[in-house]
Coordinates of C-alpha atoms in Angstrom, one line a residue:
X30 CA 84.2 -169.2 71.3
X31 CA 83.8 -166.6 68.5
X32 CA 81.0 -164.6 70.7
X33 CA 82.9 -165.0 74.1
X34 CA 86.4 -163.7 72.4
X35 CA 84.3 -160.6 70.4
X36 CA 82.7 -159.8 73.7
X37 CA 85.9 -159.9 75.9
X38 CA 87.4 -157.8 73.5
X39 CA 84.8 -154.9 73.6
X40 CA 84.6 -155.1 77.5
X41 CA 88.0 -154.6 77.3
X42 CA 88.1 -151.4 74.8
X43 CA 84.7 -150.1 76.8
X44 CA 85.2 -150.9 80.6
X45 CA 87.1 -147.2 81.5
X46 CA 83.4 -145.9 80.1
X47 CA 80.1 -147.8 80.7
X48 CA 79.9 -145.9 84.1
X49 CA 78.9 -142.5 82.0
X50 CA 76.2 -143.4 80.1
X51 CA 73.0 -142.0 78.6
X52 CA 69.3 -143.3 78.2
X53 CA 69.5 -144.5 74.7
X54 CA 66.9 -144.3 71.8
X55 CA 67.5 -140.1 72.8
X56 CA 70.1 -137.9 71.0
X57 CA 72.6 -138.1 74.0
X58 CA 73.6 -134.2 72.9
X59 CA 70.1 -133.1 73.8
X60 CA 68.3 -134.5 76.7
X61 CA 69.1 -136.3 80.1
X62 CA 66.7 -139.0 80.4
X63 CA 65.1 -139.3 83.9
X64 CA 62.8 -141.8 83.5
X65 CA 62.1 -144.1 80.6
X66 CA 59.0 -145.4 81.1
X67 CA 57.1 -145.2 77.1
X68 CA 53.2 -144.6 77.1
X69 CA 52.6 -145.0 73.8
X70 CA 48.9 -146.7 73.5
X71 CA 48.5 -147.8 70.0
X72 CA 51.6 -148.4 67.0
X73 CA 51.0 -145.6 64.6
X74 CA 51.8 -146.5 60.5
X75 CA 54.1 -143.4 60.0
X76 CA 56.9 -142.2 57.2
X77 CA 60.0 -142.4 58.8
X78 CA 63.3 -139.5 57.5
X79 CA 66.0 -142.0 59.7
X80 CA 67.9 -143.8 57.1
X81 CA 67.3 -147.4 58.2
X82 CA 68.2 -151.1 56.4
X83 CA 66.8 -153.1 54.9
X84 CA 63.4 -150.6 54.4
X85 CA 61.0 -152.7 56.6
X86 CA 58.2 -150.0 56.6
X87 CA 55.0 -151.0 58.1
X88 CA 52.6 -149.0 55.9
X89 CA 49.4 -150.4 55.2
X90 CA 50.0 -153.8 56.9
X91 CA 46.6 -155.4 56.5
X92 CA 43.5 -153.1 57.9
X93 CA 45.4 -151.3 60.2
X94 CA 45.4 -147.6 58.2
X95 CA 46.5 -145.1 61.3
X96 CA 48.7 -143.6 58.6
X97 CA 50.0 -140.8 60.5
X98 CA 52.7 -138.4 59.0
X99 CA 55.7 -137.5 60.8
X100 CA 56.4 -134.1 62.9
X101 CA 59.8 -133.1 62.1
X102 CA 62.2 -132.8 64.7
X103 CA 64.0 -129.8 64.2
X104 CA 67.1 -129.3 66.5
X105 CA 67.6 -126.0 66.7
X106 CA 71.2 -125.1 68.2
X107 CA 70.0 -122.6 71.0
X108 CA 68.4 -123.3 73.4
X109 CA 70.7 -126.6 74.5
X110 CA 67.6 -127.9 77.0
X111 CA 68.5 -131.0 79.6
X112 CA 65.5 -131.7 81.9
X113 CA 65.9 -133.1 85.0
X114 CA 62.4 -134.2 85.9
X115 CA 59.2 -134.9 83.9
X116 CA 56.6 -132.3 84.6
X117 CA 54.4 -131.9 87.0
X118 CA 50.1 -132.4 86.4
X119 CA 50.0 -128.8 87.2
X120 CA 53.2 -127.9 85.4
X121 CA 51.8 -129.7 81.8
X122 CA 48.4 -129.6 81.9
X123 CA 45.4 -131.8 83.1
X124 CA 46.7 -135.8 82.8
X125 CA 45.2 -139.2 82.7
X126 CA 46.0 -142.4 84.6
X127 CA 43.7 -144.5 82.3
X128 CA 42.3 -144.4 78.8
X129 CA 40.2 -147.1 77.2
X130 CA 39.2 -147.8 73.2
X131 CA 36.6 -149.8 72.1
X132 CA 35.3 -150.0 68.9
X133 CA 33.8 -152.3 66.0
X134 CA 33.2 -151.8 62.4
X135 CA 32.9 -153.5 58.8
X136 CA 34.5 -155.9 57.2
X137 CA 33.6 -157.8 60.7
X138 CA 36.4 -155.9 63.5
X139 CA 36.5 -155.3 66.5
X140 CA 39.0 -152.9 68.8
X141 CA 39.8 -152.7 72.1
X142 CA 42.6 -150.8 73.8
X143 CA 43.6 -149.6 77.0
X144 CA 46.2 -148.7 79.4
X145 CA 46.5 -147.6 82.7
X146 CA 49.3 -145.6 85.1
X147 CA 49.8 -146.4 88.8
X148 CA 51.4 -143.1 89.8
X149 CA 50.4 -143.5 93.8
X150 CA 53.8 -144.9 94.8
X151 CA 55.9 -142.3 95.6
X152 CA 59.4 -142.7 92.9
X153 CA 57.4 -145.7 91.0
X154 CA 55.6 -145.4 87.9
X155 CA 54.0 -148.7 86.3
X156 CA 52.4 -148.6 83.5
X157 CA 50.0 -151.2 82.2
X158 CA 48.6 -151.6 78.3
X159 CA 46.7 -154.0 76.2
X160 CA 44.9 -153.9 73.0
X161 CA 43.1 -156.1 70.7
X162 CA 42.6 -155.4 66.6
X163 CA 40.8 -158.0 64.2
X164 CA 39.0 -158.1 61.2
X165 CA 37.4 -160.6 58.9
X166 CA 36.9 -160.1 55.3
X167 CA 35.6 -164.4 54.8
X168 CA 32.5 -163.1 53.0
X169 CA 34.3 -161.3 50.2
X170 CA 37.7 -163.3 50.5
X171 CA 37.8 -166.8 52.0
X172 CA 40.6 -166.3 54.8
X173 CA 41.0 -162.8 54.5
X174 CA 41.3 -162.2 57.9
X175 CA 43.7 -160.8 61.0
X176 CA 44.0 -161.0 64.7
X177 CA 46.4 -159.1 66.6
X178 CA 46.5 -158.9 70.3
X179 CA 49.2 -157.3 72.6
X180 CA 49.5 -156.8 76.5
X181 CA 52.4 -155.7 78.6
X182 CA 53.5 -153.9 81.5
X183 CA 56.5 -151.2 82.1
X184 CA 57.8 -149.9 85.2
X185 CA 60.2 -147.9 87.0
X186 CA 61.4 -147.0 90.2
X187 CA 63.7 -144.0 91.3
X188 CA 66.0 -144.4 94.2
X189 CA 66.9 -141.7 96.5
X190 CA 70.4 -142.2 96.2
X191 CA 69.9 -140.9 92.4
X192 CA 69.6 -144.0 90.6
X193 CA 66.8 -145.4 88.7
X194 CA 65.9 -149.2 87.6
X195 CA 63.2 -150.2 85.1
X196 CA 61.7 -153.8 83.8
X197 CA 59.3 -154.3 81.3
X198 CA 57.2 -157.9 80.4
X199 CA 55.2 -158.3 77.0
X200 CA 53.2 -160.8 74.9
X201 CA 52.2 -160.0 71.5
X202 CA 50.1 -162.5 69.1
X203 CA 49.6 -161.7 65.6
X204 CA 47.9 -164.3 63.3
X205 CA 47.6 -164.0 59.4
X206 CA 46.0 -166.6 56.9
X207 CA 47.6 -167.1 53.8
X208 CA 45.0 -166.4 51.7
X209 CA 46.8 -165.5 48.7
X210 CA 45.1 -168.8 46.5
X211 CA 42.1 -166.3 46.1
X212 CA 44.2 -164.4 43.6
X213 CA 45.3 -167.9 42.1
X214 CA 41.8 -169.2 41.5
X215 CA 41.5 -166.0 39.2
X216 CA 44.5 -166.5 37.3
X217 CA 43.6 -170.5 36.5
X218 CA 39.9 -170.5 36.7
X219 CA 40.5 -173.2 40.0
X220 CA 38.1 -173.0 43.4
X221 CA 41.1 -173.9 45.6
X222 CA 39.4 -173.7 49.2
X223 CA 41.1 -174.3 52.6
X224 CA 39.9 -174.3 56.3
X225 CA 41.3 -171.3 57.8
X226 CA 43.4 -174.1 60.3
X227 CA 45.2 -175.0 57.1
X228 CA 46.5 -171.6 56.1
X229 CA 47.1 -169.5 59.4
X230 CA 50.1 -168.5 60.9
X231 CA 50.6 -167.2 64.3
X232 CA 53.3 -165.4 65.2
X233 CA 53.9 -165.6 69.4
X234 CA 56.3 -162.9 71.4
X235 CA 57.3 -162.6 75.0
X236 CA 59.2 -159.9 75.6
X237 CA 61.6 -159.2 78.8
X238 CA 63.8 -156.1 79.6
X239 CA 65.4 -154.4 82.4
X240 CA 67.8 -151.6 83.1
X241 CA 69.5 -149.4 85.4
X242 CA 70.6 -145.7 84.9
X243 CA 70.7 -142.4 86.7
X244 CA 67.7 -141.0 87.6
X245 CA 68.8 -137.8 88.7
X246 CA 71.9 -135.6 87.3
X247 CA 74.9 -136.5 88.8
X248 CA 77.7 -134.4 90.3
X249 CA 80.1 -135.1 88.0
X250 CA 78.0 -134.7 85.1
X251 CA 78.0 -138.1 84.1
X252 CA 74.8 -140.1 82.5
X253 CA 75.5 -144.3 82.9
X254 CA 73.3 -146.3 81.5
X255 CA 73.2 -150.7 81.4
X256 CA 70.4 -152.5 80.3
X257 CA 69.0 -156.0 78.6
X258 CA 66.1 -157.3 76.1
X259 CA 65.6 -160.4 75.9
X260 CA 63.1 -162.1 73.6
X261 CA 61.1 -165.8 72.7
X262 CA 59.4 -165.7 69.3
X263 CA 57.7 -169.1 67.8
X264 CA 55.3 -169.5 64.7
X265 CA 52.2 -172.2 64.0
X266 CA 55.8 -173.7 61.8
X267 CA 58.0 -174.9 64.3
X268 CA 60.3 -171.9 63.5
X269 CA 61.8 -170.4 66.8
X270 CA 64.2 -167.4 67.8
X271 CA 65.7 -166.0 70.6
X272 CA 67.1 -162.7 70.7
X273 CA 69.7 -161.1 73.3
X274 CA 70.6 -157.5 73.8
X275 CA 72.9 -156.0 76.4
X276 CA 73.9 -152.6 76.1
X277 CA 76.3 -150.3 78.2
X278 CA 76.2 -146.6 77.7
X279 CA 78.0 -143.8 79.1
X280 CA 78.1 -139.8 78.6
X281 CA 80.4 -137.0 79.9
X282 CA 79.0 -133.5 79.5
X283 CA 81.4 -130.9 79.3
X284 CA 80.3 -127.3 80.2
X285 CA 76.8 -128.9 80.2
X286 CA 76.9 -128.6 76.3
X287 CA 79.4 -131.0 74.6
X288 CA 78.7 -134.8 75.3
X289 CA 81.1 -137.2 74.9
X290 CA 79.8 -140.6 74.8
X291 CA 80.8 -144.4 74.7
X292 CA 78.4 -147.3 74.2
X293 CA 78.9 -151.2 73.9
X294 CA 76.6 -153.4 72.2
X295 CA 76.0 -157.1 72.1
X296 CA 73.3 -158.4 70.0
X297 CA 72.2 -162.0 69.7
X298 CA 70.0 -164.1 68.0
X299 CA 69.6 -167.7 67.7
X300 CA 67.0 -168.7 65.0
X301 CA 66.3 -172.5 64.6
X302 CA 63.7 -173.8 61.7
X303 CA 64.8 -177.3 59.8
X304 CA 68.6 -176.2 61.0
X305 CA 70.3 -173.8 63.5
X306 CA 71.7 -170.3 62.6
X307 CA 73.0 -167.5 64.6
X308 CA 73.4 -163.9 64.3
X309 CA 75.8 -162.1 66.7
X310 CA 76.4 -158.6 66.2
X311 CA 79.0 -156.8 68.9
X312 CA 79.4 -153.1 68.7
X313 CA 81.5 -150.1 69.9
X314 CA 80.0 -146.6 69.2
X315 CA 82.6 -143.3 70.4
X316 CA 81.2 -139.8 69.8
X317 CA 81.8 -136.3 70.9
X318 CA 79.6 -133.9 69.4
X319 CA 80.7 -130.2 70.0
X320 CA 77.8 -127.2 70.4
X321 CA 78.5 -123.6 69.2
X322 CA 76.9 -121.0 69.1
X323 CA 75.7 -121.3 65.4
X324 CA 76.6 -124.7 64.6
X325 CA 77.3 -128.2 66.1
X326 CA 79.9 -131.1 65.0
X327 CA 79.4 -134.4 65.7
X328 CA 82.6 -136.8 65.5
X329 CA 82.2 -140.5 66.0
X330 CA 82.7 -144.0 64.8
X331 CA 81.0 -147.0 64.6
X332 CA 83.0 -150.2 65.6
X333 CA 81.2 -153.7 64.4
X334 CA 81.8 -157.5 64.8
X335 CA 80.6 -160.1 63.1
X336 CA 81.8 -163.8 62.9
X337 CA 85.4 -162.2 64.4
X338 CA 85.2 -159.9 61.2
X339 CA 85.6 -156.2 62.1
X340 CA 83.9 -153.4 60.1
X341 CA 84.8 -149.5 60.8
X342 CA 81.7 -147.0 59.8
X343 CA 81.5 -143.3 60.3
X344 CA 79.3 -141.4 62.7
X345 CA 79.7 -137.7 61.6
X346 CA 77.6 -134.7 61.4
X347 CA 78.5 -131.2 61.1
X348 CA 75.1 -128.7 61.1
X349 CA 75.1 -124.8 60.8
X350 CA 72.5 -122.1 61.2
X351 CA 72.8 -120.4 58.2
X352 CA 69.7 -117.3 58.7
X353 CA 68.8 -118.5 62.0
X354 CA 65.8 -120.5 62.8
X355 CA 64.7 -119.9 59.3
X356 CA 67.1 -121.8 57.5
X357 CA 70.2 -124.7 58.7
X358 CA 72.3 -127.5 56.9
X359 CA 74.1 -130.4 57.7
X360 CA 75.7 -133.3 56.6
X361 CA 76.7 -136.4 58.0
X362 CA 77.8 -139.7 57.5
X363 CA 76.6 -143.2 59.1
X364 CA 76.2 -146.9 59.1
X365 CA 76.2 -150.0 60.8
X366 CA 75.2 -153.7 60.8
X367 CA 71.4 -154.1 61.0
X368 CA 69.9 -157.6 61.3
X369 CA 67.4 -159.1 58.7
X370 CA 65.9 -161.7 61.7
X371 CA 63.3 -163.1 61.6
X372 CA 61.0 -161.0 64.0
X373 CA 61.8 -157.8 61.5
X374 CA 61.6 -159.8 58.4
X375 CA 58.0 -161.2 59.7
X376 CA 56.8 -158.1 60.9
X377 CA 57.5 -156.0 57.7
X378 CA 56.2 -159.4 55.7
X379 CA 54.0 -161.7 57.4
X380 CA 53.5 -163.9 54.7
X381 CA 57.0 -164.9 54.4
X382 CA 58.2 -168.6 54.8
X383 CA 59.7 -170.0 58.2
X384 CA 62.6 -171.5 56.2
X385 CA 64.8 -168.1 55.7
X386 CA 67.9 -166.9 55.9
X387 CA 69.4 -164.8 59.0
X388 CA 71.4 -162.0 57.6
X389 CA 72.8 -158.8 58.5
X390 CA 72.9 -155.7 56.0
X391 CA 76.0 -153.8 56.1
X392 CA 75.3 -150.2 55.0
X393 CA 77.1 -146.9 54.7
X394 CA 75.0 -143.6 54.3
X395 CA 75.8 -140.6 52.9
X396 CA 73.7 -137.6 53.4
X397 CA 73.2 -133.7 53.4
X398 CA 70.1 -131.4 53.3
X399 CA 68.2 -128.6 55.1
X400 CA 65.9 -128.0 57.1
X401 CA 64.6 -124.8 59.8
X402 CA 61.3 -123.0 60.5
X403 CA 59.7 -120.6 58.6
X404 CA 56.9 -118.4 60.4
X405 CA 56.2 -121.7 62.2
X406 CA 56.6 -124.4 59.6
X407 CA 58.8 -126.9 60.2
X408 CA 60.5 -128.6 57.0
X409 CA 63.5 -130.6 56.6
X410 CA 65.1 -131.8 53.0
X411 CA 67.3 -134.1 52.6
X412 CA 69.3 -136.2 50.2
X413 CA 71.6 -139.2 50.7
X414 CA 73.5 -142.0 49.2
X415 CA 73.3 -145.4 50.5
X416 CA 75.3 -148.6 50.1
X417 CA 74.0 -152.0 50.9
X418 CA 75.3 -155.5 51.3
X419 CA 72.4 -157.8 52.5
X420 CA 69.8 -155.5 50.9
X421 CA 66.0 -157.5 52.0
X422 CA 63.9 -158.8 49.0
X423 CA 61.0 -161.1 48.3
X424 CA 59.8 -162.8 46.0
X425 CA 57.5 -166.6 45.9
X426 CA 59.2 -169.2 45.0
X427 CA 56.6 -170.7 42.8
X428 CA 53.8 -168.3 41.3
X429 CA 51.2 -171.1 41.2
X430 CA 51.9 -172.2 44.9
X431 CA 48.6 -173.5 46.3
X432 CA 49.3 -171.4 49.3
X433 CA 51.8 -169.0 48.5
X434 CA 54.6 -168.1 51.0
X435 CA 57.6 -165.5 50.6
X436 CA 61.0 -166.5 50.3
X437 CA 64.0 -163.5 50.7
X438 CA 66.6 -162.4 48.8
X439 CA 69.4 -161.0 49.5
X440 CA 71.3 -158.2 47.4
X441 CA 74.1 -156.0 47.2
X442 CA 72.8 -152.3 46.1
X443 CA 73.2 -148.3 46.0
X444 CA 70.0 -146.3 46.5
X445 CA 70.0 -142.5 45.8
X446 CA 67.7 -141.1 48.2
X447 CA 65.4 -137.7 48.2
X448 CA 63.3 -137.1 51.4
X449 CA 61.4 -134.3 52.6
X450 CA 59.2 -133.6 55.1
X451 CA 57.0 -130.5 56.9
X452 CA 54.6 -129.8 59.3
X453 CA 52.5 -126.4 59.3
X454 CA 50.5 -125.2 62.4
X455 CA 48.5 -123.2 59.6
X456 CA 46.0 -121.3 62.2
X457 CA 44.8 -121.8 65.7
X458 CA 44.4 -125.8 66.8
X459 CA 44.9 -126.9 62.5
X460 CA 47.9 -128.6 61.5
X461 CA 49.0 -129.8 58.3
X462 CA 51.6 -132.5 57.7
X463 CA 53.3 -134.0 55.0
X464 CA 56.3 -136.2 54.1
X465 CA 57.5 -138.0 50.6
X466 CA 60.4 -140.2 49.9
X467 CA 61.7 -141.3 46.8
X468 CA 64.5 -143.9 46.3
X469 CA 66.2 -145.1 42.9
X470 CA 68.1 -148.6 43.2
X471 CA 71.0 -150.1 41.4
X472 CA 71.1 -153.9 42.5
X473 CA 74.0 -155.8 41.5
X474 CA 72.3 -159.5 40.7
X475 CA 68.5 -159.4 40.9
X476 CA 66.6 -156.8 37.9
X477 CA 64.1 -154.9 40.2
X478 CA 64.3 -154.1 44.3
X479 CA 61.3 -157.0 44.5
X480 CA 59.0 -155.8 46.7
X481 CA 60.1 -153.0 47.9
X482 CA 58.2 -149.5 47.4
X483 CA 60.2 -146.5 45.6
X484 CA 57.8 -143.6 46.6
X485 CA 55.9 -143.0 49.2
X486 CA 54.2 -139.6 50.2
X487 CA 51.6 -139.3 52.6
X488 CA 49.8 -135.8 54.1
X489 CA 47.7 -135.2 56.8
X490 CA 45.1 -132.8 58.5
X491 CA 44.3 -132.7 61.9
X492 CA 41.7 -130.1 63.6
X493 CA 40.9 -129.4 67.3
X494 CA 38.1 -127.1 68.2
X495 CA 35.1 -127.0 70.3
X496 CA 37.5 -126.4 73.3
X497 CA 39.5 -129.5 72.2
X498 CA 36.7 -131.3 72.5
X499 CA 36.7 -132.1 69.0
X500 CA 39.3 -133.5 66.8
X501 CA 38.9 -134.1 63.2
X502 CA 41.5 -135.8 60.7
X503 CA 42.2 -136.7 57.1
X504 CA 45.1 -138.5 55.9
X505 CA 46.5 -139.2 52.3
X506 CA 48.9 -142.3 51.1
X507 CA 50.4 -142.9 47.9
X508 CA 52.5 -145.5 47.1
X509 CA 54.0 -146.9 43.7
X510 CA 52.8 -150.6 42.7
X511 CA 55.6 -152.5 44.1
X512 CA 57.8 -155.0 41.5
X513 CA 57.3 -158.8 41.0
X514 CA 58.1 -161.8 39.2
X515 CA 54.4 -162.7 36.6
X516 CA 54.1 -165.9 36.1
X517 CA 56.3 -166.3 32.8
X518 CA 58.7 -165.5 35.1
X519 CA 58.9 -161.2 33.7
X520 CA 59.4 -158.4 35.8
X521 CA 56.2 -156.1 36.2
X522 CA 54.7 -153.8 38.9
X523 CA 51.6 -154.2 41.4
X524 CA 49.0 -152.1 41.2
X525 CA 49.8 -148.5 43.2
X526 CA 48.3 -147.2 46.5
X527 CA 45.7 -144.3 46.6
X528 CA 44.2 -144.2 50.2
X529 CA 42.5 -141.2 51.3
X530 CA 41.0 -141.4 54.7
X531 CA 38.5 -139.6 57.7
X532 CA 38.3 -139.8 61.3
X533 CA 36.6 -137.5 64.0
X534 CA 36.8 -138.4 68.0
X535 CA 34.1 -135.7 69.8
X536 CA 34.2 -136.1 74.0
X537 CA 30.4 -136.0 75.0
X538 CA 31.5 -134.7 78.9
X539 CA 35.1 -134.4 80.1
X540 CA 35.8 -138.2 80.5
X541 CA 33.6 -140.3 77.7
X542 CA 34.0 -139.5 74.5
X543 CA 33.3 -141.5 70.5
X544 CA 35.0 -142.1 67.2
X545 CA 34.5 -142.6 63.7
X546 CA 37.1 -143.7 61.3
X547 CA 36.5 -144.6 57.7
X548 CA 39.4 -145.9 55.7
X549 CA 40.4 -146.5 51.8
X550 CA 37.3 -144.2 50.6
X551 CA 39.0 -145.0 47.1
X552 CA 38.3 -148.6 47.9
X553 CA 41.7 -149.8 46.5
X554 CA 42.4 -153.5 46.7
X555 CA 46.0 -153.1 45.5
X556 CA 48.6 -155.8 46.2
X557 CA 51.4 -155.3 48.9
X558 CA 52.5 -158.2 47.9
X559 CA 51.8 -160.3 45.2
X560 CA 48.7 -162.8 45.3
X561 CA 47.6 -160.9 48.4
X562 CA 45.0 -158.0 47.9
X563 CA 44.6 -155.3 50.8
X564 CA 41.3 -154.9 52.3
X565 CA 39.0 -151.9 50.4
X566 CA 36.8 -150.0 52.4
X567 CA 36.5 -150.4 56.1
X568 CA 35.1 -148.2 59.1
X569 CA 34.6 -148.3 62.5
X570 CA 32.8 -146.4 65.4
X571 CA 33.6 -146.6 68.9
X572 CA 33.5 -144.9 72.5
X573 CA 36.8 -143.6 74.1
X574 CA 37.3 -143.5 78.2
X575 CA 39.8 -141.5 80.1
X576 CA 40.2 -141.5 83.8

């Protein structure tokens, strides 16, 4: 009754608006969205400048080291830019329908990745991926060792009457062995040993969405967008979730310049382990964000519900050229409910238990920085204040736990952030990249932020030459030694990350091409999370296809 009377309520407050809507996951004040098919071929590790809660980075998860650093995204006032169709082969350059990885190096792994657009129907675009990533350390490590396998397909089709609908179907398996009593013979001179049946866990996900929205700008000037995700996830423990999301989103330009934009949000999740819990979130979100000349205001709110409880949070931003490209500022202010499920929780922590609790974190941000372009090097600067309740943490729940499984914590806190970030076209096809971000936490109950990093940098080089034939890369990772619980039950910190790391692809003729990657040259072994080391040194070579 709770869900049915929140969601009554915000059709109510958002029915005058979900006809004028925008494509969502784009800033509404910059871009009309024609089609919103994503070709994205492989999940890239990267530093991320959005404030986001709790801080479930993916960085070095397990083998997978594509550390890539971030391109800022620098929105300069003028030009205001609103496509209304995605280019052209001839208008963008040469394109592929198909591209296909394969690739296999040491500790035992294999790759394989591909994907492949079916343009031929006039208005329809589908697009179809897969890919495939293991290793297997057993040699070094008994049960160090990782699958992870992920196929899907995305379409969309765009009407003649100016309206566009899109669906999407994916399955992604990722299995993990807790392998963690390795570290635990160490510590108690023991020879614990387990078949790898006894200590994996698989992690299953279908995924479902579907949506409509204009394809095409309409006369009035209005953007309407409605759309659903739905999602199944189960483990090897009998835990089980379900997730809903509906969305309705609407945007009225004025003069082509000013949007102002209403979106409603319900969220649902159902997680079921030993006992039932839910998590329903339902949201409003208002905005008008004014563009002038040398500046731009955003004024907006965030309205949430949660078990009939109703929180109001800010969505403000004022942002000023202050020497023209060269050098802006802004400020803002933010927040929201975000869910600590068990699909995030899992897929920043695979090693947690399947007997956790759901729980939302309820942040406010604070913020205020710089950023512009300097003889072609993008920067940005930033520093914020954050306030969490339902702050993420993990700790085990017995050191000497035979095979040793995550419980989380949960943890009211402030974190003083500092973030910055650049990217530097230094000469002709060489870019250089770099981000670092450095938070300091006050936690009301538990000593240290367990297991959560404080800094982070990462840079990155990338080179193209030989008439883009080929492209050579290095990327470096730091990372503090995250804290723990010892086992007398003290507060100390993991060992740090240092990861330095190569790659080169080189295309033989136009359409085959090979790569080399070699990751962790430090061969550091550091632990993400206590008990469990990260792999050391890894490589792998390949051939790459595009058609």
């Amino acid at each position: 009754m709770k869900a049915l009377k929140n969601s009554i309520f915000f059709l109510v407050l958002g029915l005058p608006f979900m006809l004028n809507a925008q494509q969502p996951d784009l800033p509404a004040e910059e871009v009309d969205v024609i089609k919103s098919f994503d070709a994205r071929l492989a999940d890239a590790e990267r530093f991320r400048l959005d404030p986001e809660l709790p801080p479930l980075d993916t960085s070095v998860r397990r083998q997978n080291y594509d550390l890539t650093t971030r391109s800022l995204e620098v929105a300069y006032l003028p030009p205001k830019i609103r496509p209304l169709a995605m280019p052209s082969n001839k208008e963008s350059g040469e394109l592929y329908d198909g591209y296909l990885r394969l690739g296999a190096g040491f500790p035992t792994s294999f790759l394989g990745e591909g994907y492949y657009n079916v343009s031929s129907i006039e208005n329809f675009n589908l697009g179809l991926s897969a890919k495939h990533h293991s290793a297997n350390n057993n040699k070094q490590v008994e049960n160090q060792r990782f699958s992870k396998t992920a196929f899907g397909a995305d379409g969309t089709y765009h009407f003649d009457q100016g309206f566009a609908v899109n669906g999407g179907l994916g399955y992604s398996s990722d299995v993990v062995h807790f392998y963690g009593y390795n570290d635990l013979n160490e510590d108690l001179g023991e020879n614990f040993s387990f078949e790898p049946e006894q200590v994996r866990q698989k992690f299953n996900i279908f995924d479902f969405k579907a949506s409509i929205f204009n394809g095409a700008r309409t006369e009035a000037d209005f953007n309407y967008y409605a759309g659903l995700k739905f999602y199944v996830m189960n483990d090897n423990y009998a835990a089980r979730e379900r997730g809903f999301d509906l969305l309705f989103s609407g945007t009225k330009w004025f003069d082509g310049t000013h949007p102002l934009t209403i979106e409603l949000e319900t969220d649902f999740t159902a997680y079921k382990d030993t006992a039932n819990q839910s998590l329903n979130n339902f949201f409003l979100r208002p905005s008008y964000t004014f563009h002038g000349d040398s500046f731009s205001a955003k004024l907006g709110a965030v309205v949430a519900s949660h078990d009939d409880n109703f929180t109001f949070y800010p969505d403000v931003e004022l942002s000023a050229l202050i020497l023209g490209d060269v050098l802006g500022a802004y400020v803002g202010a933010t927040g929201s409910l975000q869910k600590n499920n068990f699909r995030n929780l899992a897929d920043y922590n695979p090693f947690i238990s399947s007997r956790i609790e759901v729980r939302n974190s309820n942040y406010y941000y604070y913020y205020g920085g710089v950023r512009g372009n300097v003889q072609g090097i993008d920067y940005d600067a930033q520093v914020g204040y954050k306030t969490v309740d339902g702050l993420a943490l993990f700790l085990l729940p017995d050191v000497y736990d035979t095979i040793p499984r995550f419980d989380v914590l949960y943890d009211t806190a402030s974190i003083i952030t500092i973030k910055a970030s650049l990217s530097a076209p230094l000469f002709d096809g060489f870019t250089l990249t770099g981000a670092v971000s450095q938070n300091f936490f006050s936690l009301d109950r538990e000593e240290k932020p367990w297991h959560l990093p404080s800094l982070e940098i990462n840079a990155g080089v990338r080179y193209v030459t030989l008439e883009d034939k080929l492209t050579v890369r290095g990327d470096f990772y730091l990372e503090n030694g995250v804290p723990y619980l010892n086992d007398d039950g003290d507060a100390e910190n993991l060992n740090g990350l240092f990861d330095i790391s190569l790659g080169a692809d080189y295309f033989f003729t136009k359409n085959i091409g090979g790569f080399v990657q070699v990751n962790n040259l430090a061969n550091n072994k550091r632990q993400r999370w206590f008990r469990y080391p990260t792999f050391g040194l890894n490589a792998m070579i390949g051939l790459v296809a595009r058609f």
